[in-house]
Amino acid sequence: MVNRRHFLKLTAAGMAFPAINNFSRFCQIIYDKDIVLTEEALRIHRSAIVVDGHNDLPYKIRIKGPSALESLDLMTNRPEFQTDIPRLLKGGVGAQFWVVVGWMGKQRNGRSGPSYCLEEIELIHKITEKYSSVLEMAYTADDILRIRQKGKIASLIGIEGGNAIENTLGVLDSYYRLGARYMTLTLADTIDWIDSATDVAKHDGLTEFGEQVVLEMNRLGMLVDISHVSAEAMRDVLRVSHSPIIASHSSAFALAETPRNVPDDVLQSIAKNGGIVMVNFFPAYLTQEGAKISQNFWEYVHYIQSDPNLSENEIDKLENKWLEEHPVLKCSVEDVVDHIEHIVKIAGIDNVGIGSDFDGIPSRPEYLEDVSCFPYITQVLLNRGYREEAIHKILGGNFLRVFRMAEKKAKKL
Ligand SMILES: [Zn+2]
């Protein structure tokens, strides 16, 4: 854990980036040119199955209190969120992974990971039921296709943080039965069996028990998500996993050197494994300057989470306030597509996808402010010369292949 003095030192260092202002102006010059959605891009986008690997709306609703969903109308525009039904429809989203945030730190209010997870899994089912004219639960790749044919959006569940299983393999079966189709192995903290990218490494990657977790997930057909884990842990997971893995919301380390991103050697291993990296839209993971700010942000997250007197709501507010006070440089959908292109270059066109992190990212790139904006990715890919088939792979085809492959492997194991 980071003590107060250590944190203040880091924050002070984090605020001293003399080059930032000039760079910001430079970015603005580049990005001020308008990106216009063309009929061709919209046609390609509408005919794709757009799969977003990571959306934190359920967490945002849960921390508002137990009756928050009842009093909320997601069929209308909700400016307090980055997600609502009209904007999901406008964005052409075909399948959405709603993310269950297992509690990041130690016990809070006498509660630990699993109780938060169960509550939030239930909430995702309730959201899907409440808006059943638009949403429907999906548990397989075929479910996604079937639901899309009906013109609905497939709801899927991902669990974020391996502390959700409290060191018990059998709990994975329960989560799978409740609908979880991926688990991010850790979150901000290093846990008993795997190192986090944003905490002190204690295991040099993955422990023996961690290997069993990966194999059990393979057996179930639950996708192993390497977002948030240390680079060494990513390499260990890729050594152990029989099934293709995913990074549900990570970008490329070569373009933004934060440990939250995926280094090139891991991208090459992912190509061999058949997995995908679903690119995160958080500006702090998109540029080198943003990456420096993200380091200080994670230190701050550790610091406030170590205060047992703060509620989840208060922590959420403090995190947002810190990010407002430490604005990340302007960036745009062009940066997101730079990351997509880098992953295509190093891993391949079959190994990249989209993992927005909407409602988990207080700042967003220009043209990607909310879930209605996904067509801009299609537009920029088209502008850069990508063909329809390649764009469809990036938007969701690659995810469907990975999901199907993990299902097949599960049957054999
Ligand atoms: Zn995350």
mmCIF file of C-alpha atoms in Angstrom, residues 49-359:
data_model
loop_
_atom_site.group_PDB
_atom_site.id
_atom_site.type_symbol
_atom_site.label_atom_id
_atom_site.label_comp_id
_atom_site.label_asym_id
_atom_site.label_seq_id
_atom_site.Cartn_x
_atom_site.Cartn_y
_atom_site.Cartn_z
ATOM 1 C CA ILE A 49 -21.658 -7.568 -35.190
ATOM 2 C CA VAL A 50 -20.139 -4.966 -32.903
ATOM 3 C CA VAL A 51 -18.894 -6.528 -29.666
ATOM 4 C CA ASP A 52 -17.737 -4.222 -26.872
ATOM 5 C CA GLY A 53 -15.609 -6.083 -24.346
ATOM 6 C CA HIS A 54 -16.040 -3.797 -21.356
ATOM 7 C CA ASN A 55 -18.713 -1.465 -19.980
ATOM 8 C CA ASP A 56 -18.985 -0.456 -16.298
ATOM 9 C CA LEU A 57 -22.573 0.844 -16.244
ATOM 10 C CA PRO A 58 -23.780 -1.835 -13.760
ATOM 11 C CA TYR A 59 -21.159 -0.682 -11.240
ATOM 12 C CA LYS A 60 -22.291 2.937 -11.679
ATOM 13 C CA ILE A 61 -25.874 1.866 -11.005
ATOM 14 C CA ARG A 62 -24.996 -0.422 -8.066
ATOM 15 C CA ILE A 63 -23.140 2.234 -6.111
ATOM 16 C CA LYS A 64 -26.202 4.499 -6.303
ATOM 17 C CA GLY A 65 -27.997 2.109 -3.941
ATOM 18 C CA PRO A 66 -30.263 -0.955 -3.977
ATOM 19 C CA SER A 67 -33.297 0.696 -5.579
ATOM 20 C CA ALA A 68 -31.369 2.710 -8.184
ATOM 21 C CA LEU A 69 -32.408 0.553 -11.131
ATOM 22 C CA GLU A 70 -36.130 0.802 -10.330
ATOM 23 C CA SER A 71 -36.101 4.597 -10.414
ATOM 24 C CA LEU A 72 -33.926 4.788 -13.519
ATOM 25 C CA ASP A 73 -35.196 4.952 -17.101
ATOM 26 C CA LEU A 74 -32.435 3.798 -19.432
ATOM 27 C CA MET A 75 -34.780 4.162 -22.428
ATOM 28 C CA THR A 76 -34.260 7.922 -22.180
ATOM 29 C CA ASN A 77 -31.047 9.880 -22.493
ATOM 30 C CA ARG A 78 -28.986 9.617 -19.279
ATOM 31 C CA PRO A 79 -26.327 12.328 -19.396
ATOM 32 C CA GLU A 80 -24.971 11.199 -16.000
ATOM 33 C CA PHE A 81 -23.763 7.999 -17.719
ATOM 34 C CA GLN A 82 -21.888 7.260 -20.937
ATOM 35 C CA THR A 83 -24.406 4.499 -21.680
ATOM 36 C CA ASP A 84 -28.168 4.282 -22.196
ATOM 37 C CA ILE A 85 -30.374 2.340 -24.581
ATOM 38 C CA PRO A 86 -30.889 5.041 -27.249
ATOM 39 C CA ARG A 87 -27.143 5.581 -27.484
ATOM 40 C CA LEU A 88 -26.371 1.826 -27.571
ATOM 41 C CA LEU A 89 -28.752 1.563 -30.533
ATOM 42 C CA LYS A 90 -27.240 4.586 -32.254
ATOM 43 C CA GLY A 91 -23.757 3.108 -31.750
ATOM 44 C CA GLY A 92 -24.809 -0.103 -33.470
ATOM 45 C CA VAL A 93 -23.711 -2.209 -30.479
ATOM 46 C CA GLY A 94 -24.508 -5.856 -31.106
ATOM 47 C CA ALA A 95 -23.120 -7.492 -27.972
ATOM 48 C CA GLN A 96 -22.170 -5.769 -24.752
ATOM 49 C CA PHE A 97 -20.071 -7.243 -21.974
ATOM 50 C CA TRP A 98 -21.440 -5.694 -18.798
ATOM 51 C CA VAL A 99 -18.762 -5.836 -16.171
ATOM 52 C CA VAL A 100 -19.084 -6.963 -12.588
ATOM 53 C CA VAL A 101 -16.545 -5.097 -10.492
ATOM 54 C CA GLY A 102 -15.421 -7.313 -7.638
ATOM 55 C CA TRP A 103 -14.311 -5.095 -4.780
ATOM 56 C CA MET A 104 -10.770 -3.948 -5.550
ATOM 57 C CA GLY A 105 -9.310 -3.567 -2.090
ATOM 58 C CA LYS A 106 -9.568 -5.396 1.171
ATOM 59 C CA GLN A 107 -12.847 -6.032 2.953
ATOM 60 C CA ARG A 108 -15.158 -3.016 3.105
ATOM 61 C CA ASN A 109 -18.125 -2.662 5.438
ATOM 62 C CA GLY A 110 -17.636 -6.313 6.413
ATOM 63 C CA ARG A 111 -18.107 -7.371 2.781
ATOM 64 C CA SER A 112 -15.659 -8.996 0.396
ATOM 65 C CA GLY A 113 -15.379 -9.798 -3.332
ATOM 66 C CA PRO A 114 -18.047 -12.478 -3.857
ATOM 67 C CA SER A 115 -20.930 -10.593 -2.245
ATOM 68 C CA TYR A 116 -20.279 -7.553 -4.454
ATOM 69 C CA CYS A 117 -20.023 -9.827 -7.492
ATOM 70 C CA LEU A 118 -23.243 -11.694 -6.794
ATOM 71 C CA GLU A 119 -25.126 -8.443 -6.274
ATOM 72 C CA GLU A 120 -23.839 -7.008 -9.529
ATOM 73 C CA ILE A 121 -24.438 -10.192 -11.572
ATOM 74 C CA GLU A 122 -28.034 -10.071 -10.362
ATOM 75 C CA LEU A 123 -28.221 -6.414 -11.369
ATOM 76 C CA ILE A 124 -27.089 -7.240 -14.937
ATOM 77 C CA HIS A 125 -29.814 -9.890 -15.203
ATOM 78 C CA LYS A 126 -32.339 -7.354 -13.879
ATOM 79 C CA ILE A 127 -31.240 -4.634 -16.328
ATOM 80 C CA THR A 128 -31.563 -7.136 -19.190
ATOM 81 C CA GLU A 129 -35.026 -8.241 -17.989
ATOM 82 C CA LYS A 130 -36.232 -4.680 -17.456
ATOM 83 C CA TYR A 131 -35.286 -3.742 -21.032
ATOM 84 C CA SER A 132 -36.106 -7.112 -22.597
ATOM 85 C CA SER A 133 -37.539 -5.468 -25.727
ATOM 86 C CA VAL A 134 -33.950 -4.414 -26.552
ATOM 87 C CA LEU A 135 -31.607 -6.598 -24.473
ATOM 88 C CA GLU A 136 -31.320 -10.371 -24.115
ATOM 89 C CA MET A 137 -28.834 -12.491 -22.155
ATOM 90 C CA ALA A 138 -26.232 -14.347 -24.239
ATOM 91 C CA TYR A 139 -24.116 -17.236 -22.997
ATOM 92 C CA THR A 140 -22.585 -18.507 -26.241
ATOM 93 C CA ALA A 141 -21.356 -17.192 -29.595
ATOM 94 C CA ASP A 142 -24.472 -18.699 -31.213
ATOM 95 C CA ASP A 143 -26.648 -16.795 -28.717
ATOM 96 C CA ILE A 144 -25.060 -13.539 -29.884
ATOM 97 C CA LEU A 145 -25.836 -14.321 -33.534
ATOM 98 C CA ARG A 146 -29.412 -15.410 -32.728
ATOM 99 C CA ILE A 147 -30.097 -12.292 -30.642
ATOM 100 C CA ARG A 148 -28.664 -10.033 -33.352
ATOM 101 C CA GLN A 149 -30.915 -11.636 -35.944
ATOM 102 C CA LYS A 150 -33.860 -10.496 -33.836
ATOM 103 C CA GLY A 151 -32.434 -6.974 -33.891
ATOM 104 C CA LYS A 152 -31.693 -7.017 -30.150
ATOM 105 C CA ILE A 153 -28.464 -6.372 -28.241
ATOM 106 C CA ALA A 154 -26.816 -9.368 -26.569
ATOM 107 C CA SER A 155 -26.009 -8.864 -22.863
ATOM 108 C CA LEU A 156 -22.980 -10.719 -21.570
ATOM 109 C CA ILE A 157 -21.339 -10.808 -18.159
ATOM 110 C CA GLY A 158 -17.630 -10.357 -17.402
ATOM 111 C CA ILE A 159 -16.176 -10.398 -13.886
ATOM 112 C CA GLU A 160 -13.350 -7.975 -13.166
ATOM 113 C CA GLY A 161 -10.947 -9.073 -10.437
ATOM 114 C CA GLY A 162 -9.846 -12.583 -9.448
ATOM 115 C CA ASN A 163 -10.443 -11.825 -5.778
ATOM 116 C CA ALA A 164 -14.069 -12.593 -6.710
ATOM 117 C CA ILE A 165 -13.329 -16.304 -6.199
ATOM 118 C CA GLU A 166 -11.640 -15.932 -2.787
ATOM 119 C CA ASN A 167 -9.061 -18.592 -3.652
ATOM 120 C CA THR A 168 -11.741 -21.238 -4.326
ATOM 121 C CA LEU A 169 -11.854 -22.940 -7.736
ATOM 122 C CA GLY A 170 -15.405 -24.217 -7.233
ATOM 123 C CA VAL A 171 -16.731 -20.660 -7.110
ATOM 124 C CA LEU A 172 -15.789 -20.323 -10.795
ATOM 125 C CA ASP A 173 -18.408 -22.967 -11.650
ATOM 126 C CA SER A 174 -21.051 -20.930 -9.815
ATOM 127 C CA TYR A 175 -20.109 -17.740 -11.623
ATOM 128 C CA TYR A 176 -20.170 -19.577 -14.941
ATOM 129 C CA ARG A 177 -23.635 -20.971 -14.154
ATOM 130 C CA LEU A 178 -24.817 -17.453 -13.299
ATOM 131 C CA GLY A 179 -23.693 -16.310 -16.746
ATOM 132 C CA ALA A 180 -20.127 -14.987 -16.387
ATOM 133 C CA ARG A 181 -18.213 -15.624 -19.606
ATOM 134 C CA TYR A 182 -14.921 -13.966 -18.736
ATOM 135 C CA MET A 183 -12.964 -13.133 -15.631
ATOM 136 C CA THR A 184 -10.246 -10.495 -15.509
ATOM 137 C CA LEU A 185 -7.672 -12.220 -13.331
ATOM 138 C CA THR A 186 -6.916 -9.221 -11.155
ATOM 139 C CA LEU A 187 -7.728 -5.548 -10.780
ATOM 140 C CA ALA A 188 -5.701 -2.764 -9.113
ATOM 141 C CA ASP A 189 -4.254 -5.077 -6.442
ATOM 142 C CA THR A 190 -1.859 -7.991 -6.516
ATOM 143 C CA ILE A 191 -3.830 -10.873 -5.009
ATOM 144 C CA ASP A 192 -2.781 -14.205 -3.502
ATOM 145 C CA TRP A 193 -2.174 -15.914 -6.843
ATOM 146 C CA ILE A 194 -1.388 -13.268 -9.494
ATOM 147 C CA ASP A 195 0.431 -9.944 -9.797
ATOM 148 C CA SER A 196 -1.451 -6.828 -10.826
ATOM 149 C CA ALA A 197 0.039 -4.425 -13.371
ATOM 150 C CA THR A 198 -0.575 -1.554 -10.944
ATOM 151 C CA ASP A 199 0.682 -2.985 -7.647
ATOM 152 C CA VAL A 200 3.858 -4.483 -6.203
ATOM 153 C CA ALA A 201 4.691 -7.832 -7.844
ATOM 154 C CA LYS A 202 4.841 -10.644 -5.308
ATOM 155 C CA HIS A 203 4.666 -13.799 -7.400
ATOM 156 C CA ASP A 204 6.752 -13.099 -10.502
ATOM 157 C CA GLY A 205 3.493 -13.489 -12.447
ATOM 158 C CA LEU A 206 1.136 -16.359 -11.754
ATOM 159 C CA THR A 207 1.406 -18.871 -8.856
ATOM 160 C CA GLU A 208 0.718 -22.593 -9.143
ATOM 161 C CA PHE A 209 -2.815 -21.991 -7.866
ATOM 162 C CA GLY A 210 -3.163 -19.235 -10.462
ATOM 163 C CA GLU A 211 -2.306 -21.803 -13.140
ATOM 164 C CA GLN A 212 -5.110 -24.001 -11.823
ATOM 165 C CA VAL A 213 -7.507 -21.035 -12.073
ATOM 166 C CA VAL A 214 -6.592 -20.561 -15.743
ATOM 167 C CA LEU A 215 -7.025 -24.290 -16.491
ATOM 168 C CA GLU A 216 -10.361 -24.416 -14.665
ATOM 169 C CA MET A 217 -11.581 -21.423 -16.669
ATOM 170 C CA ASN A 218 -10.481 -23.223 -19.860
ATOM 171 C CA ARG A 219 -12.417 -26.310 -18.753
ATOM 172 C CA LEU A 220 -15.558 -24.253 -18.171
ATOM 173 C CA GLY A 221 -15.263 -22.185 -21.351
ATOM 174 C CA MET A 222 -14.902 -18.970 -19.351
ATOM 175 C CA LEU A 223 -12.544 -16.621 -21.184
ATOM 176 C CA VAL A 224 -9.330 -15.714 -19.361
ATOM 177 C CA ASP A 225 -8.889 -11.925 -19.369
ATOM 178 C CA ILE A 226 -5.346 -10.551 -18.983
ATOM 179 C CA SER A 227 -6.275 -6.867 -18.695
ATOM 180 C CA HIS A 228 -4.925 -5.408 -15.392
ATOM 181 C CA VAL A 229 -2.377 -8.210 -14.833
ATOM 182 C CA SER A 230 1.401 -7.634 -14.858
ATOM 183 C CA ALA A 231 3.338 -8.330 -18.081
ATOM 184 C CA GLU A 232 4.981 -11.329 -16.405
ATOM 185 C CA ALA A 233 1.552 -12.673 -15.448
ATOM 186 C CA MET A 234 0.360 -12.173 -19.066
ATOM 187 C CA ARG A 235 3.295 -14.325 -20.237
ATOM 188 C CA ASP A 236 2.513 -17.002 -17.630
ATOM 189 C CA VAL A 237 -1.164 -17.092 -18.618
ATOM 190 C CA LEU A 238 -0.241 -17.491 -22.279
ATOM 191 C CA ARG A 239 2.137 -20.350 -21.384
ATOM 192 C CA VAL A 240 -0.591 -22.183 -19.430
ATOM 193 C CA SER A 241 -3.882 -21.523 -21.256
ATOM 194 C CA HIS A 242 -5.185 -24.146 -23.693
ATOM 195 C CA SER A 243 -7.792 -21.711 -25.010
ATOM 196 C CA PRO A 244 -7.450 -18.336 -26.715
ATOM 197 C CA ILE A 245 -7.304 -15.563 -24.130
ATOM 198 C CA ILE A 246 -8.617 -11.999 -24.255
ATOM 199 C CA ALA A 247 -7.529 -8.620 -22.943
ATOM 200 C CA SER A 248 -11.027 -7.178 -22.488
ATOM 201 C CA HIS A 249 -9.923 -3.530 -22.192
ATOM 202 C CA SER A 250 -6.204 -2.915 -22.826
ATOM 203 C CA SER A 251 -4.183 -1.044 -25.422
ATOM 204 C CA ALA A 252 -0.634 -1.330 -26.797
ATOM 205 C CA PHE A 253 2.337 -0.648 -24.496
ATOM 206 C CA ALA A 254 4.555 0.442 -27.394
ATOM 207 C CA LEU A 255 2.331 3.508 -27.974
ATOM 208 C CA ALA A 256 1.569 4.310 -24.307
ATOM 209 C CA GLU A 257 3.989 2.882 -21.783
ATOM 210 C CA THR A 258 1.673 2.132 -18.891
ATOM 211 C CA PRO A 259 1.798 -1.329 -17.302
ATOM 212 C CA ARG A 260 -1.961 -1.521 -18.020
ATOM 213 C CA ASN A 261 -1.131 -1.992 -21.689
ATOM 214 C CA VAL A 262 0.117 -5.065 -23.550
ATOM 215 C CA PRO A 263 3.802 -5.233 -24.600
ATOM 216 C CA ASP A 264 4.833 -6.314 -28.103
ATOM 217 C CA ASP A 265 6.269 -9.721 -27.119
ATOM 218 C CA VAL A 266 2.927 -10.552 -25.455
ATOM 219 C CA LEU A 267 1.089 -9.404 -28.608
ATOM 220 C CA GLN A 268 3.191 -11.884 -30.590
ATOM 221 C CA SER A 269 2.338 -14.663 -28.122
ATOM 222 C CA ILE A 270 -1.356 -13.731 -28.332
ATOM 223 C CA ALA A 271 -1.158 -14.215 -32.111
ATOM 224 C CA LYS A 272 0.156 -17.774 -31.528
ATOM 225 C CA ASN A 273 -2.498 -18.382 -28.835
ATOM 226 C CA GLY A 274 -5.277 -17.137 -31.153
ATOM 227 C CA GLY A 275 -6.537 -14.585 -28.634
ATOM 228 C CA ILE A 276 -7.387 -10.889 -28.936
ATOM 229 C CA VAL A 277 -6.613 -7.526 -27.385
ATOM 230 C CA MET A 278 -9.741 -5.366 -27.170
ATOM 231 C CA VAL A 279 -8.543 -1.768 -27.286
ATOM 232 C CA ASN A 280 -9.365 0.488 -24.316
ATOM 233 C CA PHE A 281 -10.516 4.097 -24.989
ATOM 234 C CA PHE A 282 -9.154 5.660 -21.766
ATOM 235 C CA PRO A 283 -6.930 8.594 -22.876
ATOM 236 C CA ALA A 284 -4.411 7.741 -20.135
ATOM 237 C CA TYR A 285 -3.722 4.436 -21.921
ATOM 238 C CA LEU A 286 -3.500 5.941 -25.411
ATOM 239 C CA THR A 287 -0.563 8.367 -25.404
ATOM 240 C CA GLN A 288 2.877 8.379 -23.756
ATOM 241 C CA GLU A 289 1.987 11.523 -21.796
ATOM 242 C CA GLY A 290 -1.305 10.011 -20.680
ATOM 243 C CA ALA A 291 0.545 6.898 -19.526
ATOM 244 C CA LYS A 292 2.603 8.992 -17.078
ATOM 245 C CA ILE A 293 -0.576 10.424 -15.579
ATOM 246 C CA SER A 294 -2.118 6.960 -15.309
ATOM 247 C CA GLN A 295 0.801 5.790 -13.150
ATOM 248 C CA ASN A 296 0.039 8.485 -10.594
ATOM 249 C CA PHE A 297 -3.680 7.762 -10.835
ATOM 250 C CA TRP A 298 -3.215 4.121 -9.860
ATOM 251 C CA GLU A 299 -1.054 5.132 -6.896
ATOM 252 C CA TYR A 300 -3.900 7.414 -5.820
ATOM 253 C CA VAL A 301 -6.440 4.596 -6.253
ATOM 254 C CA HIS A 302 -4.389 2.390 -3.919
ATOM 255 C CA TYR A 303 -4.135 5.221 -1.438
ATOM 256 C CA ILE A 304 -7.844 6.001 -1.168
ATOM 257 C CA GLN A 305 -8.837 2.354 -1.191
ATOM 258 C CA SER A 306 -6.671 1.754 1.843
ATOM 259 C CA ASP A 307 -8.994 4.043 3.832
ATOM 260 C CA PRO A 308 -11.686 1.736 5.235
ATOM 261 C CA ASN A 309 -13.903 4.698 6.158
ATOM 262 C CA LEU A 310 -14.587 5.689 2.554
ATOM 263 C CA SER A 311 -17.670 4.250 0.845
ATOM 264 C CA GLU A 312 -17.585 3.019 -2.755
ATOM 265 C CA ASN A 313 -19.523 6.101 -3.797
ATOM 266 C CA GLU A 314 -17.008 8.407 -2.106
ATOM 267 C CA ILE A 315 -14.115 6.551 -3.706
ATOM 268 C CA ASP A 316 -15.750 6.831 -7.129
ATOM 269 C CA LYS A 317 -16.202 10.590 -6.622
ATOM 270 C CA LEU A 318 -12.599 11.051 -5.415
ATOM 271 C CA GLU A 319 -11.251 9.146 -8.426
ATOM 272 C CA ASN A 320 -13.277 11.307 -10.810
ATOM 273 C CA LYS A 321 -12.175 14.486 -9.022
ATOM 274 C CA TRP A 322 -8.507 13.462 -9.218
ATOM 275 C CA LEU A 323 -8.814 12.811 -12.944
ATOM 276 C CA GLU A 324 -10.528 16.167 -13.457
ATOM 277 C CA GLU A 325 -7.649 17.856 -11.631
ATOM 278 C CA HIS A 326 -5.075 15.946 -13.695
ATOM 279 C CA PRO A 327 -6.553 16.158 -17.175
ATOM 280 C CA VAL A 328 -5.170 13.812 -19.741
ATOM 281 C CA LEU A 329 -4.105 15.388 -22.982
ATOM 282 C CA LYS A 330 -6.577 15.703 -25.746
ATOM 283 C CA CYS A 331 -6.677 12.698 -27.942
ATOM 284 C CA SER A 332 -9.201 11.299 -30.373
ATOM 285 C CA VAL A 333 -10.578 8.240 -32.103
ATOM 286 C CA GLU A 334 -7.481 8.486 -34.321
ATOM 287 C CA ASP A 335 -5.335 7.461 -31.317
ATOM 288 C CA VAL A 336 -7.604 4.491 -30.635
ATOM 289 C CA VAL A 337 -7.221 3.402 -34.245
ATOM 290 C CA ASP A 338 -3.428 3.868 -33.939
ATOM 291 C CA HIS A 339 -3.524 1.215 -31.201
ATOM 292 C CA ILE A 340 -5.708 -1.046 -33.326
ATOM 293 C CA GLU A 341 -3.227 -0.670 -36.189
ATOM 294 C CA HIS A 342 -0.240 -1.369 -33.960
ATOM 295 C CA ILE A 343 -1.838 -4.589 -32.723
ATOM 296 C CA VAL A 344 -2.656 -5.537 -36.328
ATOM 297 C CA LYS A 345 0.999 -4.918 -37.249
ATOM 298 C CA ILE A 346 2.517 -6.920 -34.364
ATOM 299 C CA ALA A 347 -0.113 -9.638 -33.754
ATOM 300 C CA GLY A 348 -2.351 -9.643 -36.838
ATOM 301 C CA ILE A 349 -5.747 -8.615 -38.162
ATOM 302 C CA ASP A 350 -7.345 -11.599 -36.349
ATOM 303 C CA ASN A 351 -6.116 -10.574 -32.909
ATOM 304 C CA VAL A 352 -7.705 -7.212 -32.161
ATOM 305 C CA GLY A 353 -11.086 -5.994 -30.949
ATOM 306 C CA ILE A 354 -12.846 -3.191 -29.056
ATOM 307 C CA GLY A 355 -13.065 -2.845 -25.240
ATOM 308 C CA SER A 356 -14.286 0.692 -24.635
ATOM 309 C CA ASP A 357 -14.348 0.783 -20.800
ATOM 310 C CA PHE A 358 -17.272 3.254 -21.060
ATOM 311 C CA ASP A 359 -18.643 4.332 -17.680
#
